[in-house]
């Protein structure tokens, strides 16, 4: 039997959007939280840490680039040393680039795969090594997408990367079962975050324009808390029998 207890979580890409909501939800659940993002997001990161501390939990900011194996290893070691353990890894950091297949450059494809696939792989790998060493089981959760279940116009690189997250998740779930580590991912549709609302127009105009570029103009739009609530449940001890899954969080945008 696992003696998994959700005490300490790492969340990558946690300065804003889904990562920030997940960090605050886990803090409300009684978990201490290390929040990662790029060094350029230091100010936002510090704000999230202050919010975590305001909830009454320990929070630390860890600037690091998840595409670098050394930086991911350093991040996990620092959390284990300073916070006592690594019980939960949320490999949330991701980027999106929009272009048609025939206009996508190799550089664009590789930049998306670097963050969304290599970054997720490195976070899963080194969190799993740490959790196995600590010997108490754990939770690893990654960011896939509805774009990891079907292709969308203008989103070849992004779709390829999010399909890959599901493959990594399913494999890791089987390999880490004996170590009492569950591995799942979330597959949101359109959620209102900086990723879907930043652009030249108002937030609503930008969201609509992104939906149109994906040829999904009627898609329902959700809020980050819906994703944070699913993650919160998956991190609880009673979710031990759920692994290898990817959860649609998208209203009726896709039902299956
Ligand atoms: N918002 C949506 O509609 C939606 C839908 C499906 C999946 N997702 C996925 O959920 C995750 C979070 O999305 P979001 O909407 O909050 O995006 P966002 O752009 O608002 O936030 C992502 C964060 O990741 C960080 N990041 C990027 N590259 C990084 C790197 N190399 N190292 C560390 N941090 C890095 C960014 O700085 C940013 O703060 C992403 O993986 C995204 O692909 C989002």
PDB file of C-alpha atoms and ligand atoms in Angstrom, residues 13 15-19 36-38 41 64-67 92-95 115-116 143-145 158 162 186 188-191 193-196, ligand 1:
ATOM      1  CA  UNK A  13       4.330  27.506 -15.918  1.00  0.00           C
ATOM      2  CA  UNK A  15       2.983  32.438 -13.026  1.00  0.00           C
ATOM      3  CA  UNK A  16      -0.389  32.858 -14.762  1.00  0.00           C
ATOM      4  CA  UNK A  17      -3.350  31.067 -16.328  1.00  0.00           C
ATOM      5  CA  UNK A  18      -4.079  27.442 -15.493  1.00  0.00           C
ATOM      6  CA  UNK A  19      -0.846  26.959 -13.536  1.00  0.00           C
ATOM      7  CA  UNK A  36       7.975  27.511 -11.544  1.00  0.00           C
ATOM      8  CA  UNK A  37       8.029  29.710 -14.621  1.00  0.00           C
ATOM      9  CA  UNK A  38      10.574  31.385 -16.879  1.00  0.00           C
ATOM     10  CA  UNK A  41       7.966  35.991 -15.286  1.00  0.00           C
ATOM     11  CA  UNK A  64      13.668  27.701 -14.528  1.00  0.00           C
ATOM     12  CA  UNK A  65      13.259  26.720 -18.170  1.00  0.00           C
ATOM     13  CA  UNK A  66      11.610  23.287 -18.396  1.00  0.00           C
ATOM     14  CA  UNK A  67      13.363  22.566 -21.700  1.00  0.00           C
ATOM     15  CA  UNK A  92       1.722  22.495 -16.909  1.00  0.00           C
ATOM     16  CA  UNK A  93       4.107  24.784 -18.851  1.00  0.00           C
ATOM     17  CA  UNK A  94       3.246  24.955 -22.529  1.00  0.00           C
ATOM     18  CA  UNK A  95       3.253  27.219 -25.558  1.00  0.00           C
ATOM     19  CA  UNK A 115       8.456  23.050 -24.240  1.00  0.00           C
ATOM     20  CA  UNK A 116       5.354  20.865 -24.586  1.00  0.00           C
ATOM     21  CA  UNK A 143      -1.131  19.422 -19.621  1.00  0.00           C
ATOM     22  CA  UNK A 144      -2.588  17.830 -22.728  1.00  0.00           C
ATOM     23  CA  UNK A 145      -5.551  19.412 -24.551  1.00  0.00           C
ATOM     24  CA  UNK A 158       0.491  22.146 -30.929  1.00  0.00           C
ATOM     25  CA  UNK A 162      -0.440  17.427 -26.984  1.00  0.00           C
ATOM     26  CA  UNK A 186      -5.945  17.278 -18.339  1.00  0.00           C
ATOM     27  CA  UNK A 188      -9.064  21.305 -21.699  1.00  0.00           C
ATOM     28  CA  UNK A 189     -10.944  22.896 -24.550  1.00  0.00           C
ATOM     29  CA  UNK A 190     -10.873  26.698 -24.643  1.00  0.00           C
ATOM     30  CA  UNK A 191     -10.156  28.143 -21.216  1.00  0.00           C
ATOM     31  CA  UNK A 193      -6.191  32.472 -19.827  1.00  0.00           C
ATOM     32  CA  UNK A 194      -3.454  34.712 -21.244  1.00  0.00           C
ATOM     33  CA  UNK A 195      -2.741  31.966 -23.816  1.00  0.00           C
ATOM     34  CA  UNK A 196      -6.200  32.373 -25.353  1.00  0.00           C
TER      35      UNK A 196
HETATM   36  N1  LIG B   1      -5.944  27.890 -22.049  1.00  0.00           N
HETATM   37  C1  LIG B   1      -6.420  26.898 -22.775  1.00  0.00           C
HETATM   38  O1  LIG B   1      -7.461  27.035 -23.423  1.00  0.00           O
HETATM   39  C2  LIG B   1      -5.707  25.567 -22.819  1.00  0.00           C
HETATM   40  C3  LIG B   1      -6.376  24.502 -23.418  1.00  0.00           C
HETATM   41  C4  LIG B   1      -5.759  23.260 -23.473  1.00  0.00           C
HETATM   42  C5  LIG B   1      -4.502  23.080 -22.929  1.00  0.00           C
HETATM   43  N2  LIG B   1      -3.854  24.132 -22.349  1.00  0.00           N
HETATM   44  C6  LIG B   1      -2.502  23.883 -21.821  1.00  0.00           C
HETATM   45  O2  LIG B   1      -2.469  24.173 -20.435  1.00  0.00           O
HETATM   46  C7  LIG B   1      -1.185  24.694 -20.067  1.00  0.00           C
HETATM   47  C8  LIG B   1      -1.359  26.061 -19.424  1.00  0.00           C
HETATM   48  O3  LIG B   1      -2.008  26.915 -20.361  1.00  0.00           O
HETATM   49  P1  LIG B   1      -2.393  28.433 -20.075  1.00  0.00           P
HETATM   50  O4  LIG B   1      -3.598  28.713 -20.866  1.00  0.00           O
HETATM   51  O5  LIG B   1      -2.374  28.698 -18.614  1.00  0.00           O
HETATM   52  O6  LIG B   1      -1.149  29.153 -20.799  1.00  0.00           O
HETATM   53  P2  LIG B   1      -0.387  30.521 -20.459  1.00  0.00           P
HETATM   54  O7  LIG B   1       0.352  30.904 -21.686  1.00  0.00           O
HETATM   55  O8  LIG B   1      -1.329  31.493 -19.873  1.00  0.00           O
HETATM   56  O9  LIG B   1       0.648  30.058 -19.321  1.00  0.00           O
HETATM   57  C9  LIG B   1       1.678  29.146 -19.606  1.00  0.00           C
HETATM   58  C10 LIG B   1       2.871  29.504 -18.750  1.00  0.00           C
HETATM   59  O10 LIG B   1       3.948  28.595 -19.111  1.00  0.00           O
HETATM   60  C11 LIG B   1       5.146  29.322 -19.048  1.00  0.00           C
HETATM   61  N3  LIG B   1       6.214  28.717 -19.853  1.00  0.00           N
HETATM   62  C12 LIG B   1       6.338  28.714 -21.211  1.00  0.00           C
HETATM   63  N4  LIG B   1       7.487  28.126 -21.566  1.00  0.00           N
HETATM   64  C13 LIG B   1       8.101  27.742 -20.418  1.00  0.00           C
HETATM   65  C14 LIG B   1       9.336  27.094 -20.144  1.00  0.00           C
HETATM   66  N5  LIG B   1      10.169  26.724 -21.133  1.00  0.00           N
HETATM   67  N6  LIG B   1       9.677  26.852 -18.851  1.00  0.00           N
HETATM   68  C15 LIG B   1       8.842  27.237 -17.833  1.00  0.00           C
HETATM   69  N7  LIG B   1       7.665  27.855 -18.040  1.00  0.00           N
HETATM   70  C16 LIG B   1       7.297  28.115 -19.318  1.00  0.00           C
HETATM   71  C17 LIG B   1       4.770  30.708 -19.609  1.00  0.00           C
HETATM   72  O11 LIG B   1       5.732  31.685 -19.249  1.00  0.00           O
HETATM   73  C18 LIG B   1       3.405  30.928 -18.983  1.00  0.00           C
HETATM   74  O12 LIG B   1       3.475  31.639 -17.775  1.00  0.00           O
HETATM   75  C19 LIG B   1      -0.371  24.736 -21.362  1.00  0.00           C
HETATM   76  O13 LIG B   1       0.410  23.560 -21.461  1.00  0.00           O
HETATM   77  C20 LIG B   1      -1.438  24.761 -22.437  1.00  0.00           C
HETATM   78  O14 LIG B   1      -0.960  24.245 -23.653  1.00  0.00           O
HETATM   79  C21 LIG B   1      -4.426  25.373 -22.279  1.00  0.00           C
END
